[in-house]
CSV table of N, CA and C in Angstrom, one decimal:
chain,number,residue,atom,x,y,z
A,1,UNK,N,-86.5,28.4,11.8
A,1,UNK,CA,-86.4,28.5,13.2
A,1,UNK,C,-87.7,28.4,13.9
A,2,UNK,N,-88.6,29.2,12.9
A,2,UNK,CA,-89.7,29.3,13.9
A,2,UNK,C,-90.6,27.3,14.3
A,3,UNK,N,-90.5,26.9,12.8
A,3,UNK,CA,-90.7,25.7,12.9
A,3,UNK,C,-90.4,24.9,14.1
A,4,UNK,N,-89.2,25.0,14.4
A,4,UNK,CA,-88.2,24.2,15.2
A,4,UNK,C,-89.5,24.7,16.9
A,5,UNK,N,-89.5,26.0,17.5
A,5,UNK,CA,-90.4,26.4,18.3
A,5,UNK,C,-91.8,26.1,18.1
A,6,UNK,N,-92.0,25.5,17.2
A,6,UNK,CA,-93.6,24.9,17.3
A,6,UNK,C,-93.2,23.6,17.7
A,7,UNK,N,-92.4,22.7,17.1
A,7,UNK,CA,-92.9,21.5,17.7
A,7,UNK,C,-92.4,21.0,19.0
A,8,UNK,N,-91.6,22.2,19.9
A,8,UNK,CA,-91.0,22.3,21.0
A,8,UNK,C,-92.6,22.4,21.8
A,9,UNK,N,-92.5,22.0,22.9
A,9,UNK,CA,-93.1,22.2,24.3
A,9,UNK,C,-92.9,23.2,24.8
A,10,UNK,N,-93.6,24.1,25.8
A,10,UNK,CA,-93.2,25.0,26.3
A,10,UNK,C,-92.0,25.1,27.8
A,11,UNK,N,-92.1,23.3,28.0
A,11,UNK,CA,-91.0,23.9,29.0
A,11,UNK,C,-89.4,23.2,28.4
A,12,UNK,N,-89.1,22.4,27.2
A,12,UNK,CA,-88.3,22.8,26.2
A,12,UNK,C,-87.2,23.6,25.6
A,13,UNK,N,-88.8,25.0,25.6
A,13,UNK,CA,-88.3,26.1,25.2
A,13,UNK,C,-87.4,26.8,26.2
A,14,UNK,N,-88.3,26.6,27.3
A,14,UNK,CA,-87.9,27.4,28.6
A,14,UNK,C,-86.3,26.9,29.1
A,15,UNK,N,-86.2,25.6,28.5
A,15,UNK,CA,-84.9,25.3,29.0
A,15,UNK,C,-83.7,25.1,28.3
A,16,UNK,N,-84.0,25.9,26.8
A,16,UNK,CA,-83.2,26.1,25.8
A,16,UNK,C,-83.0,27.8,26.4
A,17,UNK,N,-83.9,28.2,26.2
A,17,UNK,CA,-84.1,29.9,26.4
A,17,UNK,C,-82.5,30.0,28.1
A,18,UNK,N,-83.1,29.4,28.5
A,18,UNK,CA,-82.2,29.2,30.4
A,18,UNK,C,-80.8,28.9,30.2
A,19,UNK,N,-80.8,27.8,29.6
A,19,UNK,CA,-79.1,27.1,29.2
A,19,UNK,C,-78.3,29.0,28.3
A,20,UNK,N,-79.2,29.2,27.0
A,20,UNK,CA,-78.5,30.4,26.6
A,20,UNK,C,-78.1,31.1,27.5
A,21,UNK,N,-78.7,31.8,28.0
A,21,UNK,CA,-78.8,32.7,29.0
A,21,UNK,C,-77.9,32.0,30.2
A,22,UNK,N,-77.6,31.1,30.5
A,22,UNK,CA,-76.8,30.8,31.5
A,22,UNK,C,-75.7,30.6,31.1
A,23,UNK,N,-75.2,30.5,29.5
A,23,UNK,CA,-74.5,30.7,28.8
A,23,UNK,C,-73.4,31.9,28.7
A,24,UNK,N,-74.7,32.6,28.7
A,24,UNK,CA,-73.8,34.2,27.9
A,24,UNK,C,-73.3,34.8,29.3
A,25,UNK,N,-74.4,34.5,30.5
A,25,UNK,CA,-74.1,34.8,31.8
A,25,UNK,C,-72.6,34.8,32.1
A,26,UNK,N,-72.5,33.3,32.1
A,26,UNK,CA,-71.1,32.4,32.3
A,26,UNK,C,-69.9,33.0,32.0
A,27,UNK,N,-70.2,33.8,30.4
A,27,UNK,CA,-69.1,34.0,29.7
A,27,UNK,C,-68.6,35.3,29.9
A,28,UNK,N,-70.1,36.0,30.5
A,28,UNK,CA,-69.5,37.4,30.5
A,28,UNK,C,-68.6,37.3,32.3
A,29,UNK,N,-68.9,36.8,33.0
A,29,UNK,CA,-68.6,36.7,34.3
A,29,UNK,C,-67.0,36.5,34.2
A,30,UNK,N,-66.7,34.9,33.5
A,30,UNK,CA,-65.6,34.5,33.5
A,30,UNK,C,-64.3,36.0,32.5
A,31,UNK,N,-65.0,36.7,31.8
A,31,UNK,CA,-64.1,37.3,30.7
A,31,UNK,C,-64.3,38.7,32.1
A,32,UNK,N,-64.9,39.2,32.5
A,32,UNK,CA,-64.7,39.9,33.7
A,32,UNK,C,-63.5,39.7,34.3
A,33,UNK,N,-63.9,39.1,34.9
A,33,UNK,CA,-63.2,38.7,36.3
A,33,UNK,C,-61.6,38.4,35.9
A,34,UNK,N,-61.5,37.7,34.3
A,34,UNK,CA,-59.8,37.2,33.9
A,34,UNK,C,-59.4,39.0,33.3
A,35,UNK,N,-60.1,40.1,33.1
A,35,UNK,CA,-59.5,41.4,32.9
A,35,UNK,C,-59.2,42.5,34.5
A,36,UNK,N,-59.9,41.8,35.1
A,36,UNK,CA,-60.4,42.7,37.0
A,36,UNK,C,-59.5,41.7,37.6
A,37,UNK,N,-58.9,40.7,37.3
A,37,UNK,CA,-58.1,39.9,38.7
A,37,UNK,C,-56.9,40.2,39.1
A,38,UNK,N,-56.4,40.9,38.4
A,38,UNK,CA,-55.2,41.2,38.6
A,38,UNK,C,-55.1,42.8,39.9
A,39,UNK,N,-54.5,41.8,41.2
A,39,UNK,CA,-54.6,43.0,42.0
A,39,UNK,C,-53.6,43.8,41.9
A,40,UNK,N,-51.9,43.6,41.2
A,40,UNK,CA,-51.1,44.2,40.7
A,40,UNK,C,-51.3,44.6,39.6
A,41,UNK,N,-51.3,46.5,39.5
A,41,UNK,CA,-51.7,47.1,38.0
A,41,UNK,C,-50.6,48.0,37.9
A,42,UNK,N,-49.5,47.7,38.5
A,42,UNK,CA,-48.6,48.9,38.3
A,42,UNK,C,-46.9,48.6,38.9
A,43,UNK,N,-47.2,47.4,39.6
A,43,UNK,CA,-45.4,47.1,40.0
A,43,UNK,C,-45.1,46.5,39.4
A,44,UNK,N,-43.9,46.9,38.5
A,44,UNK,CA,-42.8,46.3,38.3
A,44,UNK,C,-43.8,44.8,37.2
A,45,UNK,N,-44.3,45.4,36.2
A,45,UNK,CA,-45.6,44.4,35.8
A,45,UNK,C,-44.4,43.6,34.3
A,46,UNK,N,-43.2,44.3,34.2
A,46,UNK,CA,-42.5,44.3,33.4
A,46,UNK,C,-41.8,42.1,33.5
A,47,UNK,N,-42.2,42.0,34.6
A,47,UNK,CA,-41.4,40.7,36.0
A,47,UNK,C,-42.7,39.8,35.7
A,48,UNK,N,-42.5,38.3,35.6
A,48,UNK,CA,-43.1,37.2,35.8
A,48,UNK,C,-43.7,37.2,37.1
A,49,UNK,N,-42.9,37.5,38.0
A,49,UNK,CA,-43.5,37.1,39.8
A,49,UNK,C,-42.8,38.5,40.2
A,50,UNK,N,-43.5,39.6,41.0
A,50,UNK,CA,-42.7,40.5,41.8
A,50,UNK,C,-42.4,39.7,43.1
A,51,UNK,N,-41.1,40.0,44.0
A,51,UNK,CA,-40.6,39.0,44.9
A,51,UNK,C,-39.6,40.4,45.5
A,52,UNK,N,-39.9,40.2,47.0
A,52,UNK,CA,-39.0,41.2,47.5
A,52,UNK,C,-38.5,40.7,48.5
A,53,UNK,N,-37.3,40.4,48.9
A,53,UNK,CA,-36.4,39.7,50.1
A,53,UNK,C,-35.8,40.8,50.7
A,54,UNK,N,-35.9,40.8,52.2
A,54,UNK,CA,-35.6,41.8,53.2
A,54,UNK,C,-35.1,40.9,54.4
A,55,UNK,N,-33.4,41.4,55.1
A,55,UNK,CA,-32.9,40.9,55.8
A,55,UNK,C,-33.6,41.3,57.5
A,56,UNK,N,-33.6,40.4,58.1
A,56,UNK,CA,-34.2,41.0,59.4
A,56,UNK,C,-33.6,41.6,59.8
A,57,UNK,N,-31.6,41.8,59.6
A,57,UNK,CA,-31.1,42.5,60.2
A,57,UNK,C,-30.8,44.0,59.8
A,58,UNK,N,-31.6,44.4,58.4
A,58,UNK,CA,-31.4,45.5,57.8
A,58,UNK,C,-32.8,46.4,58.5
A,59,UNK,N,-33.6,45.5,59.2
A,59,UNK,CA,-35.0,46.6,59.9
A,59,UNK,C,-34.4,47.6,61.0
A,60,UNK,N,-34.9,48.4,60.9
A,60,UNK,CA,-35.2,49.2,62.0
A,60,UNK,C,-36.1,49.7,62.6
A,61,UNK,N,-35.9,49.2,63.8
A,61,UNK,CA,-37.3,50.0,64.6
A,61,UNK,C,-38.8,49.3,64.0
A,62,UNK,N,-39.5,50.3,63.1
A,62,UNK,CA,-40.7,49.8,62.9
A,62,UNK,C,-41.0,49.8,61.0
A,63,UNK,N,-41.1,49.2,60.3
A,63,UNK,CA,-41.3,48.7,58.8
A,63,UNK,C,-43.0,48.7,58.7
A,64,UNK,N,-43.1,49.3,57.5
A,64,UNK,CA,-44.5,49.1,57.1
A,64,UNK,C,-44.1,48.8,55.8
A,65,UNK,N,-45.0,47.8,55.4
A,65,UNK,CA,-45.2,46.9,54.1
A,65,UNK,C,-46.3,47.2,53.3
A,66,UNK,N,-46.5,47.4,52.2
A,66,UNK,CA,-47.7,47.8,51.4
A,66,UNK,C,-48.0,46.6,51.1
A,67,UNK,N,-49.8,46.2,51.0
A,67,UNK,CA,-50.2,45.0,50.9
A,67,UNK,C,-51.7,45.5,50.0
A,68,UNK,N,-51.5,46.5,49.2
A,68,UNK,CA,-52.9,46.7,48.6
A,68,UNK,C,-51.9,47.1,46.9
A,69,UNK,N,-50.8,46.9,47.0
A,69,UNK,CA,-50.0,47.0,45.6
A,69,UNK,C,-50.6,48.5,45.3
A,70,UNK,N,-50.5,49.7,45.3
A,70,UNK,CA,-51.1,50.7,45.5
A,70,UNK,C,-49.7,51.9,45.6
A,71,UNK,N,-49.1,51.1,46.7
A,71,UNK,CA,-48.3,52.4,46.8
A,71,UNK,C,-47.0,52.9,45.6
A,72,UNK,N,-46.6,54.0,45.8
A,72,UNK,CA,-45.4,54.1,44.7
A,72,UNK,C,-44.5,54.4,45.5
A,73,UNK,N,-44.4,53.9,46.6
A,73,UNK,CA,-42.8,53.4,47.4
A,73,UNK,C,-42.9,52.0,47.6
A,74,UNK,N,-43.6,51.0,46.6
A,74,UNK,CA,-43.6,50.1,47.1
A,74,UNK,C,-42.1,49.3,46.9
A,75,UNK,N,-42.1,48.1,47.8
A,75,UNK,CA,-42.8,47.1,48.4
A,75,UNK,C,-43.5,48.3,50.0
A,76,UNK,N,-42.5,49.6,50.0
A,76,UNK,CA,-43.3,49.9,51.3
A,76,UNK,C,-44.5,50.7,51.3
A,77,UNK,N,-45.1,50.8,52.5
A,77,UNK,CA,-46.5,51.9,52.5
A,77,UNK,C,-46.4,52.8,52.4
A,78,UNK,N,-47.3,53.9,51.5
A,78,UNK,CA,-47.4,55.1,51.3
A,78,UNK,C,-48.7,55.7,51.2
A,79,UNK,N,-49.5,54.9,52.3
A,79,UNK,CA,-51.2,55.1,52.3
A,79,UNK,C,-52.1,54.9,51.5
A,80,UNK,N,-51.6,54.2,50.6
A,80,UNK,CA,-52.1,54.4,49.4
A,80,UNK,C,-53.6,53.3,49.5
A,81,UNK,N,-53.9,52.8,50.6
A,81,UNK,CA,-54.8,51.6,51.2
A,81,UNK,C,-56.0,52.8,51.2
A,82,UNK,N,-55.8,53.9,51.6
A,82,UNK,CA,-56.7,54.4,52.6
A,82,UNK,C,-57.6,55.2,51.2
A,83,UNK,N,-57.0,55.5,50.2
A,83,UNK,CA,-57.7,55.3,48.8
A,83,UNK,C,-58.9,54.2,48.2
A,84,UNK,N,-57.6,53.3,48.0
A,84,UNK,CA,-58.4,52.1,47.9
A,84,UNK,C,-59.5,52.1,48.5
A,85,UNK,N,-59.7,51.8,50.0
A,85,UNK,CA,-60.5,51.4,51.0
A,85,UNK,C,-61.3,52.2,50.8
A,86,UNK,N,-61.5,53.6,50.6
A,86,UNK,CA,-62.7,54.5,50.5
A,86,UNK,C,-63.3,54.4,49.1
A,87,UNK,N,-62.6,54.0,48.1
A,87,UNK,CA,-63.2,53.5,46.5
A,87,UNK,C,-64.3,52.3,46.6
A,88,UNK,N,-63.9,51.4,47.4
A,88,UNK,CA,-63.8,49.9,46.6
A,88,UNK,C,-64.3,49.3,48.1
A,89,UNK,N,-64.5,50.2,49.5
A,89,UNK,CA,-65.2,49.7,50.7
A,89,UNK,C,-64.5,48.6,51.3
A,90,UNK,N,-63.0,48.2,50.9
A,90,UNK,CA,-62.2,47.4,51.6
A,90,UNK,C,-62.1,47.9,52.7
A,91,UNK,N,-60.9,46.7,53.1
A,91,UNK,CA,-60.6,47.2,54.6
A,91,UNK,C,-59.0,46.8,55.3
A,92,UNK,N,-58.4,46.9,53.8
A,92,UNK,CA,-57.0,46.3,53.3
A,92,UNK,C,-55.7,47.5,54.5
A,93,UNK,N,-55.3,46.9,54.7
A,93,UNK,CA,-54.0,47.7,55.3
A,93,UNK,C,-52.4,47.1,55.8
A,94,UNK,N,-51.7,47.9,55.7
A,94,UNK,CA,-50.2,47.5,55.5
A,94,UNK,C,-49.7,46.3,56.2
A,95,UNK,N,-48.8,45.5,56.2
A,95,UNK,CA,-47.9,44.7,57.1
A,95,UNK,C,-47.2,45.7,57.9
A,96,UNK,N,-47.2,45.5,59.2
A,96,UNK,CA,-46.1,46.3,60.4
A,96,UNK,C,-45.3,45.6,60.9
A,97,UNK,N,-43.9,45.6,60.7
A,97,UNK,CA,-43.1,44.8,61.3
A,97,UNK,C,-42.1,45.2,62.1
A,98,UNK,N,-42.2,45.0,63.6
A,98,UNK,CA,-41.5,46.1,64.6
A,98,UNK,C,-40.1,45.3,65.2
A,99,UNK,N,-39.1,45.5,65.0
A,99,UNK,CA,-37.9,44.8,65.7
A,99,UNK,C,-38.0,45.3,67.0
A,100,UNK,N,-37.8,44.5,67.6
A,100,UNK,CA,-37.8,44.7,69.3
A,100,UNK,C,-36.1,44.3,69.4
């Protein structure tokens, strides 16, 4: 090996050294992010797609919607944003949907 770095140049090296390194970079990034993407960690994870259908004519008055997958009344809100948001510095909060 060392052989191999002698008859290399020094900007060669530098660009062998760079590619690795932009390498391991890459890989640690992508294997991150495919264990952290998942913004659902707890509904119903048992389900291919969670999917919730709601009749317009079953609202009343005023509906709040959980939209940070957080709460344990979900699909509705149970503050559970306001957690989040002081963790993690979001600024995530419910769907409100008021029948007039």
């Amino acid at each position: 090996m060392a052989a191999l770095f002698e008859k290399m140049d020094l900007q060669t090296a530098a660009m062998c050294a760079a590619s690795a390194l932009f390498g391991a970079a890459l890989s640690f990034i992508l294997t991150s992010r495919s264990l952290s993407s998942h913004i659902n960690t707890k509904v119903e994870k048992e389900k291919e797609k969670v999917c919730h259908s709601v009749d317009i004519e079953d609202l009343s008055g005023k509906t709040v919607y959980c939209r940070c997958w957080q709460s344990s009344k979900f699909p509705l809100c149970d503050g559970a944003h306001n957690k989040h948001n002081a963790l993690t510095g979001d600024n995530i909060g419910p769907l409100i949907i008021n029948k007039k």
